[in-house]
Amino acid sequence: MPVQVNIRGPPNSDFVLGYPGIDATWPRIAGVVEIRSETAGQPFKLKSLKLQLYRTEEIQYTSTLRTQRIEQSYLVGQELALFEAHPTEQNQFYAVDLPFVYSLPLSREFPLPSSMQIAKQAKITYRLDALLKEFENQSKYETSAYCPITIVRYDSIRVFQQYLQGNSLMKESDDKVVYVTLQVDYTSFGPGDVIRLVAGVTPNPDWTHRSSKVKLQQITIKLEEEMRFNTTSDGTISKLTTVRSHRVPLNSAKMGPNGQYHEITFSVPMTDRSTRESSYVPDNDDGIPNSTISSFSTVSSLLVVNYYISLAAKMSGCKDVELRMPVAITPFNKDICASLAAPINSGIEAARTVTLQKPQGTFILANDRSALQSLGFLKLSNGYQRIQIE
């Protein structure tokens, strides 16, 4: 007997509970699978039902010959068995509601990349499938319903200590005449966040005579996005894009015995979703987060997205120096990160009290006299009719 299957989330809540990437909050998917008979008065026999969560990755890149496209799907975690009828019991149902809690795998064991789409270059989506088997068709499971699931990671936001300590790099010129330094206050940024850094050029005290003749021409700071496509046929293909660039002209100024330090600020750019050339998908695309940046730090099977702050110091009298510092780019700016601190802590406390006890389902049996009435049907002389409420 054909049935209607629907997957819905908790009331006034998202499917995903907890904070993916923060295992202490027990990231999980919660909801209910609803099964109904397609025709009133004609029950169905449910043999078994299980859930499976799949991640699908799509990448499109240009090889030496042509544009290539790869798509792969992965089972996330273990399938969840929601119902299994006893072989000797073939109950007939008018309706079955099966609540579920699908635990996401721990990040340290099976890291889940965030749902995202970068124009036509890459796409990562999740899909929850309900696979049903009836007694009339015992040979195989049939995908009766599916729904998109949006996964957002929270482990790289600016509320954790490793991103609040800042970072610094120093590199010596190849001819050992000067040192170039780069310092940042934070290492995690979101859309619209201001990146404040200090670039410095100082003389090598062992080469004071040569360093006194060094003149600074310009310092260039860039926020760079590196996309790596992991392919089977073409190996790893990297694409480096300058997201934002800032140049400080120094007009051949002498470095001086104490060197020079320059404070530079620029912001992480946002994309206008209303523009035709926007890298974002429309707001109504299921399974893709409504973010105001085109991409963020991501690690997956086919795609790796990294971000760097690069510094290039151009000088006369010594070799030019270039250095690069990795940073994390997230969908959340500093204000949103600050607002997430308390909910994350509450999620950690709540996860300690949540049990893995299987939720009880609701079964409306066909031999129940009030079964159809409880589903909103009225028995008439010519059959059943759904009660209409104006």
Short mmCIF file of C-alpha atoms in Angstrom, two decimals:
data_model
loop_
_atom_site.label_atom_id
_atom_site.label_comp_id
_atom_site.label_asym_id
_atom_site.label_seq_id
_atom_site.Cartn_x
_atom_site.Cartn_y
_atom_site.Cartn_z
CA MET A 1 0.00 0.00 0.00
CA PRO A 2 1.50 3.39 -0.98
CA VAL A 3 2.28 5.65 1.94
CA GLN A 4 3.19 9.28 2.43
CA VAL A 5 6.39 9.96 4.37
CA ASN A 6 7.51 13.31 5.72
CA ILE A 7 10.51 14.41 7.80
CA ARG A 8 10.04 17.47 9.96
CA GLY A 9 12.22 19.15 12.55
CA PRO A 10 11.48 20.12 16.15
CA PRO A 11 8.92 22.93 16.65
CA ASN A 12 10.44 26.43 16.44
CA SER A 13 13.88 24.96 16.01
CA ASP A 14 16.37 23.84 13.40
CA PHE A 15 17.02 20.20 12.56
CA VAL A 16 20.57 20.50 13.90
CA LEU A 17 20.89 20.83 17.67
CA GLY A 18 24.12 21.62 19.43
CA TYR A 19 27.06 23.25 17.67
CA PRO A 20 28.89 21.15 15.04
CA GLY A 21 32.63 21.32 15.54
CA ILE A 22 32.21 21.61 19.33
CA ASP A 23 31.79 18.00 20.44
CA ALA A 24 30.95 18.97 24.05
CA THR A 25 27.59 20.34 22.83
CA TRP A 26 26.67 16.94 21.36
CA PRO A 27 25.85 18.02 17.77
CA ARG A 28 22.86 16.04 16.58
CA ILE A 29 19.89 16.07 14.22
CA ALA A 30 16.47 15.79 15.81
CA GLY A 31 13.06 15.48 14.25
CA VAL A 32 10.12 13.21 13.51
CA VAL A 33 9.39 10.89 10.60
CA GLU A 34 5.68 10.93 9.83
CA ILE A 35 4.13 8.03 7.88
CA ARG A 36 0.56 8.20 6.64
CA SER A 37 -1.62 6.06 4.44
CA GLU A 38 -2.24 7.73 1.11
CA THR A 39 -5.90 6.66 1.10
CA ALA A 40 -8.16 7.03 4.11
CA GLY A 41 -9.46 3.72 5.40
CA GLN A 42 -6.70 1.67 3.74
CA PRO A 43 -3.99 0.82 6.26
CA PHE A 44 -0.39 -0.14 5.54
CA LYS A 45 1.98 -2.72 6.96
CA LEU A 46 5.31 -1.26 7.99
CA LYS A 47 8.21 -3.68 8.14
CA SER A 48 11.14 -1.37 8.94
CA LEU A 49 12.40 2.19 8.67
CA LYS A 50 15.89 3.64 8.89
CA LEU A 51 17.61 7.00 8.42
CA GLN A 52 20.82 7.79 6.57
CA LEU A 53 22.66 11.12 6.36
CA TYR A 54 24.72 11.78 3.23
CA ARG A 55 27.16 14.53 2.35
CA THR A 56 27.55 15.41 -1.32
CA GLU A 57 30.56 17.33 -2.61
CA GLU A 58 30.78 18.86 -6.07
CA ILE A 59 33.79 20.63 -7.52
CA GLN A 60 34.42 22.19 -10.91
CA TYR A 61 37.93 23.09 -11.99
CA THR A 62 39.87 23.75 -15.17
CA SER A 63 42.53 21.21 -16.06
CA THR A 64 45.06 21.42 -18.85
CA LEU A 65 42.57 20.05 -21.33
CA ARG A 66 39.05 21.06 -20.30
CA THR A 67 36.73 21.96 -17.45
CA GLN A 68 36.23 19.01 -15.16
CA ARG A 69 33.40 18.32 -12.73
CA ILE A 70 33.49 15.76 -9.93
CA GLU A 71 30.68 14.75 -7.58
CA GLN A 72 30.98 12.34 -4.67
CA SER A 73 28.67 11.34 -1.82
CA TYR A 74 29.62 10.05 1.61
CA LEU A 75 27.60 8.37 4.35
CA VAL A 76 27.88 10.45 7.52
CA GLY A 77 28.06 8.37 10.67
CA GLN A 78 26.01 5.19 11.07
CA GLU A 79 22.54 4.58 9.74
CA LEU A 80 19.84 4.88 12.38
CA ALA A 81 17.21 2.12 12.65
CA LEU A 82 13.94 3.70 13.78
CA PHE A 83 11.56 0.77 13.46
CA GLU A 84 11.79 -2.96 12.97
CA ALA A 85 8.62 -5.07 13.06
CA HIS A 86 8.67 -8.49 14.64
CA PRO A 87 8.42 -11.22 11.98
CA THR A 88 5.31 -12.70 13.63
CA GLU A 89 3.56 -9.34 14.03
CA GLN A 90 2.26 -7.63 10.93
CA ASN A 91 0.26 -4.81 12.46
CA GLN A 92 -1.66 -2.54 10.15
CA PHE A 93 -1.34 1.19 10.67
CA TYR A 94 -3.10 4.32 9.55
CA ALA A 95 -0.33 6.57 10.87
CA VAL A 96 3.09 6.27 12.51
CA ASP A 97 5.17 9.07 14.03
CA LEU A 98 8.75 8.14 14.86
CA PRO A 99 10.85 10.75 16.71
CA PHE A 100 14.59 10.44 16.18
CA VAL A 101 17.92 11.81 17.36
CA TYR A 102 20.74 11.27 14.86
CA SER A 103 24.12 11.88 16.49
CA LEU A 104 26.71 13.54 14.27
CA PRO A 105 30.18 11.96 14.44
CA LEU A 106 32.81 13.58 16.62
CA SER A 107 34.88 16.19 14.81
CA ARG A 108 38.20 14.73 15.88
CA GLU A 109 37.23 11.37 14.37
CA PHE A 110 35.21 12.41 11.33
CA PRO A 111 35.32 16.18 10.73
CA LEU A 112 32.29 17.48 8.89
CA PRO A 113 32.79 20.35 6.46
CA SER A 114 30.23 23.14 6.48
CA SER A 115 27.46 23.39 3.93
CA MET A 116 28.53 25.93 1.34
CA GLN A 117 28.45 26.97 -2.30
CA ILE A 118 31.09 29.02 -4.14
CA ALA A 119 29.52 29.99 -7.46
CA LYS A 120 30.10 27.05 -9.83
CA GLN A 121 33.42 26.06 -8.32
CA ALA A 122 32.34 24.06 -5.30
CA LYS A 123 29.28 22.92 -3.38
CA ILE A 124 28.86 20.90 -0.18
CA THR A 125 25.38 19.79 0.88
CA TYR A 126 23.81 17.32 3.30
CA ARG A 127 20.69 15.22 2.86
CA LEU A 128 18.77 13.07 5.35
CA ASP A 129 17.02 10.07 3.76
CA ALA A 130 14.19 8.03 5.25
CA LEU A 131 14.35 4.49 3.85
CA LEU A 132 11.18 2.48 4.30
CA LYS A 133 10.34 -1.17 3.73
CA GLU A 134 6.81 -2.60 3.66
CA PHE A 135 5.81 -6.22 4.06
CA GLU A 136 4.39 -6.23 0.52
CA ASN A 137 7.86 -5.35 -0.84
CA GLN A 138 10.39 -7.17 1.31
CA SER A 139 13.22 -7.25 -1.22
CA LYS A 140 14.58 -3.74 -0.81
CA TYR A 141 14.38 -0.40 0.96
CA GLU A 142 12.84 2.51 -0.86
CA THR A 143 13.78 6.13 -0.29
CA SER A 144 10.41 7.47 0.72
CA ALA A 145 11.42 10.95 1.88
CA TYR A 146 14.44 13.17 2.18
CA CYS A 147 15.22 16.66 3.39
CA PRO A 148 18.23 18.97 3.18
CA ILE A 149 20.26 19.53 6.34
CA THR A 150 22.44 22.60 6.85
CA ILE A 151 25.70 22.02 8.74
CA VAL A 152 27.53 25.06 10.12
CA ARG A 153 30.80 24.71 12.04
CA TYR A 154 31.55 26.75 15.14
CA ASP A 155 35.04 25.59 16.13
CA SER A 156 36.92 28.41 14.37
CA ILE A 157 34.96 31.39 15.69
CA ARG A 158 36.55 34.15 17.75
CA VAL A 159 35.47 32.96 21.19
CA PHE A 160 38.22 30.40 21.71
CA GLN A 161 41.56 31.20 23.26
CA GLN A 162 43.72 30.12 20.34
CA TYR A 163 42.12 32.81 18.13
CA LEU A 164 42.28 35.56 20.77
CA GLN A 165 46.02 35.36 21.41
CA GLY A 166 47.05 36.80 18.07
CA ASN A 167 50.07 35.70 16.10
CA SER A 168 53.38 37.03 14.84
CA LEU A 169 55.86 36.01 12.17
CA MET A 170 59.41 37.14 11.45
CA LYS A 171 61.52 36.44 8.40
CA GLU A 172 65.08 37.42 7.56
CA SER A 173 65.93 38.66 4.09
CA ASP A 174 67.93 36.23 1.99
CA ASP A 175 71.00 38.47 2.23
CA LYS A 176 70.53 38.68 6.05
CA VAL A 177 70.42 42.49 6.08
CA VAL A 178 66.93 43.12 7.57
CA TYR A 179 64.16 41.40 9.48
CA VAL A 180 60.52 41.71 8.44
CA THR A 181 57.79 41.08 11.02
CA LEU A 182 54.01 40.70 10.83
CA GLN A 183 51.75 40.84 13.90
CA VAL A 184 47.96 40.45 14.18
CA ASP A 185 45.72 40.77 17.24
CA TYR A 186 43.40 37.93 16.29
CA THR A 187 43.51 35.00 13.89
CA SER A 188 39.78 34.45 13.23
CA PHE A 189 37.65 36.88 11.24
CA GLY A 190 34.18 37.09 9.76
CA PRO A 191 32.38 39.26 7.20
CA GLY A 192 32.98 42.95 7.82
CA ASP A 193 35.52 42.35 10.60
CA VAL A 194 38.44 44.77 10.67
CA ILE A 195 41.85 43.11 10.48
CA ARG A 196 44.44 45.17 12.33
CA LEU A 197 48.08 44.27 11.80
CA VAL A 198 51.50 45.76 12.32
CA ALA A 199 54.20 45.35 9.66
CA GLY A 200 57.76 46.06 10.70
CA VAL A 201 61.16 46.22 9.01
CA THR A 202 64.18 46.28 11.35
CA PRO A 203 67.93 46.14 10.67
CA ASN A 204 70.10 43.16 11.45
CA PRO A 205 72.43 44.36 14.25
CA ASP A 206 75.24 42.24 12.78
CA TRP A 207 75.02 44.17 9.47
CA THR A 208 74.49 47.73 10.60
CA HIS A 209 76.63 49.23 7.85
CA ARG A 210 74.66 47.58 5.06
CA SER A 211 71.27 47.98 6.71
CA SER A 212 71.80 51.74 7.11
CA LYS A 213 71.70 52.04 3.33
CA VAL A 214 68.39 50.20 2.95
CA LYS A 215 65.49 52.27 1.65
CA LEU A 216 61.88 51.12 1.93
CA GLN A 217 59.83 51.46 -1.22
CA GLN A 218 56.47 49.90 -0.35
CA ILE A 219 54.68 47.31 1.80
CA THR A 220 51.82 45.33 0.32
CA ILE A 221 49.35 43.41 2.48
CA LYS A 222 46.92 40.90 0.99
CA LEU A 223 44.14 38.66 2.25
CA GLU A 224 44.43 35.59 0.04
CA GLU A 225 42.11 32.65 -0.54
CA GLU A 226 43.64 29.35 -1.55
CA MET A 227 41.31 26.71 -2.96
CA ARG A 228 42.72 23.22 -3.41
CA PHE A 229 40.81 20.67 -5.46
CA ASN A 230 41.73 17.08 -4.62
CA THR A 231 41.18 15.13 -7.82
CA THR A 232 42.00 11.55 -8.72
CA SER A 233 43.03 12.14 -12.32
CA ASP A 234 44.80 15.52 -12.11
CA GLY A 235 46.12 15.36 -8.54
CA THR A 236 45.87 18.45 -6.35
CA ILE A 237 45.04 21.67 -8.21
CA SER A 238 45.44 24.96 -6.34
CA LYS A 239 43.87 28.30 -7.11
CA LEU A 240 45.06 31.44 -5.29
CA THR A 241 42.81 34.51 -5.25
CA THR A 242 43.45 37.91 -3.71
CA VAL A 243 40.39 38.78 -1.66
CA ARG A 244 41.65 42.20 -0.56
CA SER A 245 44.88 44.11 -1.12
CA HIS A 246 46.32 47.17 0.64
CA ARG A 247 49.52 48.96 -0.42
CA VAL A 248 51.54 51.36 1.74
CA PRO A 249 53.88 53.54 -0.36
CA LEU A 250 57.01 54.49 1.59
CA ASN A 251 58.72 56.65 -1.08
CA SER A 252 62.20 55.21 -0.60
CA ALA A 253 62.41 56.31 3.04
CA LYS A 254 65.47 55.22 4.96
CA MET A 255 64.87 52.47 7.44
CA GLY A 256 66.76 54.07 10.33
CA PRO A 257 68.57 52.36 13.21
CA ASN A 258 65.31 51.37 14.95
CA GLY A 259 63.52 50.25 11.82
CA GLN A 260 60.00 51.18 10.79
CA TYR A 261 56.60 49.92 11.95
CA HIS A 262 53.35 50.53 10.13
CA GLU A 263 49.85 49.80 11.40
CA ILE A 264 47.52 48.66 8.64
CA THR A 265 43.79 47.99 8.87
CA PHE A 266 41.35 46.58 6.34
CA SER A 267 38.11 44.63 6.54
CA VAL A 268 36.97 41.26 5.31
CA PRO A 269 34.81 42.05 2.27
CA MET A 270 31.17 41.09 2.04
CA THR A 271 29.27 40.33 -1.13
CA ASP A 272 25.97 41.94 -2.03
CA ARG A 273 23.55 39.05 -2.51
CA SER A 274 21.36 41.18 -4.76
CA THR A 275 24.00 41.55 -7.47
CA ARG A 276 23.80 39.31 -10.49
CA GLU A 277 27.46 38.37 -10.34
CA SER A 278 27.25 37.41 -6.66
CA SER A 279 28.99 34.21 -5.62
CA TYR A 280 26.07 33.31 -3.37
CA VAL A 281 23.07 31.18 -3.97
CA PRO A 282 19.61 32.69 -3.43
CA ASP A 283 18.17 32.85 0.08
CA ASN A 284 15.65 30.11 -0.64
CA ASP A 285 18.22 27.44 -1.56
CA ASP A 286 17.75 24.66 0.98
CA GLY A 287 20.82 23.26 2.67
CA ILE A 288 23.04 26.31 2.02
CA PRO A 289 23.65 28.74 4.91
CA ASN A 290 22.58 32.33 4.39
CA SER A 291 26.06 33.82 4.66
CA THR A 292 27.32 37.23 3.56
CA ILE A 293 30.69 35.93 2.41
CA SER A 294 31.33 33.72 -0.57
CA SER A 295 33.41 31.13 1.25
CA PHE A 296 35.16 30.39 4.51
CA SER A 297 37.85 28.09 5.86
CA THR A 298 36.87 24.55 4.87
CA VAL A 299 38.42 21.09 4.83
CA SER A 300 36.64 18.29 2.96
CA SER A 301 37.49 15.32 0.78
CA LEU A 302 37.45 17.12 -2.57
CA LEU A 303 37.92 20.72 -1.44
CA VAL A 304 40.20 22.61 0.92
CA VAL A 305 39.81 26.37 1.41
CA ASN A 306 42.55 28.18 3.33
CA TYR A 307 43.10 31.87 4.01
CA TYR A 308 46.34 33.77 4.52
CA ILE A 309 47.52 37.29 5.29
CA SER A 310 50.57 37.86 3.13
CA LEU A 311 53.12 40.65 3.44
CA ALA A 312 55.52 41.74 0.70
CA ALA A 313 58.18 44.33 1.59
CA LYS A 314 59.91 45.91 -1.40
CA MET A 315 63.24 47.59 -0.64
CA SER A 316 66.38 48.87 -2.27
CA GLY A 317 69.74 47.93 -0.82
CA CYS A 318 68.67 44.41 0.15
CA LYS A 319 66.53 41.52 -1.01
CA ASP A 320 62.76 41.86 -0.96
CA VAL A 321 60.95 39.80 1.68
CA GLU A 322 57.62 37.96 1.49
CA LEU A 323 55.89 36.04 4.27
CA ARG A 324 52.48 34.51 4.79
CA MET A 325 50.40 33.89 7.92
CA PRO A 326 47.41 31.52 8.02
CA VAL A 327 44.13 32.85 9.46
CA ALA A 328 40.61 31.47 9.82
CA ILE A 329 37.66 33.02 8.00
CA THR A 330 34.22 32.12 9.35
CA PRO A 331 30.63 33.06 8.43
CA PHE A 332 30.35 34.94 11.75
CA ASN A 333 31.77 38.37 12.53
CA LYS A 334 33.06 39.36 15.97
CA ASP A 335 29.68 40.61 17.19
CA ILE A 336 27.92 37.37 16.29
CA CYS A 337 30.79 35.39 17.82
CA ALA A 338 30.38 37.30 21.07
CA SER A 339 26.65 36.58 21.09
CA LEU A 340 27.35 32.86 20.56
CA ALA A 341 29.56 32.49 23.63
CA ALA A 342 26.71 32.14 26.12
CA PRO A 343 24.56 29.77 23.97
CA ILE A 344 27.58 27.53 23.36
CA ASN A 345 28.25 27.32 27.10
CA SER A 346 24.57 26.57 27.68
CA GLY A 347 24.73 23.90 24.99
CA ILE A 348 27.66 22.26 26.74
CA GLU A 349 25.75 22.18 30.03
CA ALA A 350 22.61 20.87 28.34
CA ALA A 351 24.52 18.10 26.57
CA ARG A 352 25.62 16.70 29.92
CA THR A 353 22.02 16.01 30.90
CA VAL A 354 20.73 14.70 27.57
CA THR A 355 20.44 10.93 27.37
CA LEU A 356 20.60 8.64 24.36
CA GLN A 357 17.33 6.94 25.30
CA LYS A 358 15.34 6.15 22.17
CA PRO A 359 12.26 8.40 21.97
CA GLN A 360 8.88 6.68 21.95
CA GLY A 361 6.90 6.66 18.72
CA THR A 362 3.19 7.14 18.13
CA PHE A 363 1.31 4.33 16.35
CA ILE A 364 -2.30 4.57 15.21
CA LEU A 365 -3.46 1.01 14.57
CA ALA A 366 -6.07 0.11 12.01
CA ASN A 367 -8.05 -1.91 14.58
CA ASP A 368 -8.54 1.20 16.70
CA ARG A 369 -12.11 2.41 16.21
CA SER A 370 -11.18 6.04 16.68
CA ALA A 371 -8.06 5.85 14.49
CA LEU A 372 -9.32 7.80 11.48
CA GLN A 373 -11.19 10.30 13.61
CA SER A 374 -7.93 11.08 15.42
CA LEU A 375 -6.37 11.83 12.04
CA GLY A 376 -9.11 14.31 11.13
CA PHE A 377 -11.37 12.08 9.01
CA LEU A 378 -15.12 11.73 9.31
CA LYS A 379 -16.76 8.44 8.35
CA LEU A 380 -19.60 8.93 5.86
CA SER A 381 -21.84 6.47 4.07
CA ASN A 382 -19.74 6.68 0.91
CA GLY A 383 -16.33 6.50 2.62
CA TYR A 384 -14.14 8.86 4.59
CA GLN A 385 -13.78 12.59 4.24
CA ARG A 386 -11.25 14.86 5.91
CA ILE A 387 -12.80 17.35 8.27
CA GLN A 388 -12.34 20.90 7.03
CA ILE A 389 -11.79 23.60 9.63
CA GLU A 390 -12.54 27.12 8.43
#
